[in-house]
Amino acid sequence: IDDDEGLRGVVQLATFHPDYSFAGSGGEEEEADNWTNRSPFAMFHLLREERMEEALEGYADPEEVWQKNVRVMREKGVASMRALVAGCLLPD
């Protein structure tokens, strides 16, 4: 978020994309971790930081949230996630 608009610390940007890969992951589609930020279509999610802070107050360890997401993706596996996303798309 560009601070010129006065939104730094107010709004957080989360990105999702069909080919999302975290920096340093090598972009390997087989890496299940990348599926935590994949979606059938590219999109931005604007999060109000104040609301995120309120939501995370209910967690003893907020870091556990993303770590759990990664564990679930690894358990489900890439093939399962591909099938799930394919079910969201219209046939050609």
Coordinates of N, CA and C in Angstrom, one line a residue, residues 1-66:
I1 N 0.9 -1.2 0.0 CA 0.0 0.0 0.0 C 0.9 1.2 0.0
D2 N 0.6 2.1 -0.9 CA 1.4 3.4 -1.0 C 1.1 4.3 0.1
D3 N 2.1 4.8 0.8 CA 1.9 5.7 1.9 C 1.5 7.1 1.5
D4 N 1.5 7.4 0.2 CA 1.1 8.7 -0.3 C -0.4 8.9 -0.1
E5 N -1.1 7.8 0.0 CA -2.6 7.9 0.3 C -2.9 7.8 1.8
G6 N -1.9 7.7 2.6 CA -2.1 7.6 4.0 C -2.7 6.3 4.5
L7 N -2.5 5.3 3.8 CA -3.1 4.0 4.1 C -2.2 3.0 4.7
R8 N -0.9 3.3 4.8 CA 0.1 2.4 5.4 C -0.3 2.3 6.9
G9 N -0.4 1.0 7.3 CA -0.8 0.8 8.7 C -2.3 0.8 8.9
V10 N -3.0 1.1 7.8 CA -4.5 1.1 7.9 C -5.1 -0.1 7.1
V11 N -4.5 -0.2 5.9 CA -5.0 -1.3 5.0 C -3.8 -2.2 4.6
Q12 N -4.1 -3.5 4.6 CA -3.1 -4.4 4.2 C -3.6 -5.1 2.9
L13 N -2.7 -5.4 2.0 CA -3.0 -6.0 0.7 C -2.6 -7.5 0.7
A14 N -3.6 -8.3 0.4 CA -3.3 -9.8 0.3 C -3.5 -10.1 -1.2
T15 N -2.6 -10.8 -1.8 CA -2.8 -11.2 -3.2 C -3.0 -12.7 -3.4
F16 N -3.8 -13.0 -4.4 CA -4.1 -14.4 -4.7 C -4.0 -14.5 -6.2
H17 N -3.5 -15.6 -6.7 CA -3.3 -15.8 -8.2 C -3.2 -17.3 -8.4
P18 N -3.7 -17.7 -9.6 CA -3.6 -19.2 -9.9 C -2.2 -19.8 -9.9
D19 N -1.2 -18.9 -10.2 CA 0.2 -19.4 -10.2 C 1.0 -18.8 -9.1
Y20 N 0.4 -18.4 -8.0 CA 1.1 -17.8 -6.9 C 2.3 -18.7 -6.4
S21 N 3.4 -18.0 -6.2 CA 4.5 -18.7 -5.5 C 5.2 -17.7 -4.6
F22 N 5.5 -18.2 -3.4 CA 6.3 -17.3 -2.5 C 7.7 -17.1 -2.9
A23 N 8.2 -16.0 -2.6 CA 9.6 -15.7 -2.9 C 10.5 -16.7 -2.3
G24 N 11.4 -17.2 -3.1 CA 12.3 -18.2 -2.6 C 11.8 -19.7 -2.8
S25 N 10.6 -19.8 -3.2 CA 10.0 -21.2 -3.3 C 10.4 -21.8 -4.7
G26 N 11.0 -21.0 -5.5 CA 11.4 -21.6 -6.8 C 10.3 -21.6 -7.8
G27 N 9.1 -21.3 -7.3 CA 7.9 -21.3 -8.2 C 7.4 -22.6 -8.6
E28 N 7.9 -23.6 -7.9 CA 7.5 -25.0 -8.2 C 6.0 -25.2 -7.9
E29 N 5.2 -25.6 -8.9 CA 3.8 -25.8 -8.6 C 3.6 -26.9 -7.6
E30 N 4.5 -27.8 -7.6 CA 4.4 -29.0 -6.7 C 4.6 -28.6 -5.2
E31 N 5.0 -27.4 -4.9 CA 5.2 -27.0 -3.5 C 3.9 -26.6 -3.0
A32 N 3.4 -27.4 -2.1 CA 2.0 -27.2 -1.5 C 1.9 -25.9 -0.8
D33 N 3.0 -25.4 -0.2 CA 2.9 -24.1 0.5 C 2.3 -23.0 -0.3
N34 N 2.6 -23.0 -1.6 CA 2.2 -21.9 -2.5 C 0.7 -21.9 -2.7
W35 N 0.0 -23.0 -2.4 CA -1.4 -23.1 -2.6 C -2.2 -22.3 -1.5
T36 N -1.5 -21.9 -0.5 CA -2.2 -21.0 0.5 C -2.6 -19.7 -0.1
N37 N -2.0 -19.3 -1.1 CA -2.3 -18.0 -1.7 C -2.7 -18.1 -3.2
R38 N -3.2 -19.3 -3.5 CA -3.7 -19.5 -4.9 C -5.2 -19.4 -4.9
S39 N -5.7 -19.0 -6.0 CA -7.1 -19.0 -6.2 C -7.4 -19.2 -7.7
P40 N -8.6 -19.6 -8.1 CA -8.9 -19.8 -9.5 C -8.7 -18.6 -10.4
F41 N -8.8 -17.4 -9.8 CA -8.7 -16.1 -10.5 C -7.8 -15.2 -9.7
A42 N -7.1 -14.3 -10.4 CA -6.2 -13.3 -9.8 C -7.1 -12.4 -9.0
M43 N -6.8 -12.0 -7.8 CA -7.5 -11.1 -7.0 C -6.7 -10.4 -5.9
F44 N -7.2 -9.3 -5.5 CA -6.6 -8.6 -4.4 C -7.6 -8.6 -3.2
H45 N -7.2 -8.7 -2.0 CA -8.0 -8.7 -0.8 C -7.5 -7.6 0.0
L46 N -8.3 -6.6 0.3 CA -7.9 -5.5 1.1 C -8.4 -5.8 2.5
L47 N -7.4 -5.8 3.5 CA -7.7 -6.1 4.9 C -7.5 -4.8 5.7
R48 N -8.4 -4.6 6.5 CA -8.3 -3.5 7.5 C -7.4 -4.0 8.6
E49 N -6.3 -3.3 8.8 CA -5.3 -3.8 9.8 C -5.9 -3.8 11.2
E50 N -6.7 -2.8 11.5 CA -7.3 -2.8 12.8 C -8.2 -4.0 13.1
R51 N -9.0 -4.4 12.0 CA -9.8 -5.6 12.2 C -9.0 -6.9 12.3
M52 N -7.9 -6.9 11.5 CA -7.0 -8.1 11.6 C -6.4 -8.2 13.0
E53 N -6.0 -7.1 13.6 CA -5.5 -7.2 15.0 C -6.6 -7.7 16.0
E54 N -7.8 -7.2 15.8 CA -8.9 -7.7 16.6 C -9.1 -9.2 16.5
A55 N -9.1 -9.6 15.2 CA -9.4 -11.1 15.0 C -8.2 -11.9 15.6
L56 N -7.0 -11.5 15.5 CA -5.9 -12.2 16.0 C -5.7 -12.2 17.5
E57 N -6.4 -11.3 18.1 CA -6.4 -11.3 19.6 C -6.9 -12.6 20.2
G58 N -7.8 -13.3 19.5 CA -8.3 -14.5 19.9 C -7.4 -15.7 19.8
Y59 N -6.2 -15.5 19.3 CA -5.2 -16.6 19.1 C -4.1 -16.4 20.1
A60 N -3.8 -17.4 20.8 CA -2.6 -17.4 21.7 C -1.3 -17.2 20.9
D61 N -1.3 -17.8 19.7 CA -0.1 -17.7 18.8 C -0.5 -17.4 17.4
P62 N -0.7 -16.1 17.0 CA -1.1 -15.7 15.7 C -0.3 -16.3 14.5
E63 N 1.0 -16.6 14.8 CA 1.8 -17.2 13.7 C 1.3 -18.6 13.4
E64 N 0.5 -19.2 14.3 CA 0.0 -20.6 14.1 C -1.0 -20.6 12.9
V65 N -1.7 -19.4 12.7 CA -2.7 -19.4 11.6 C -2.1 -19.8 10.3
W66 N -1.1 -19.0 9.8 CA -0.5 -19.4 8.5 C 0.2 -20.7 8.5

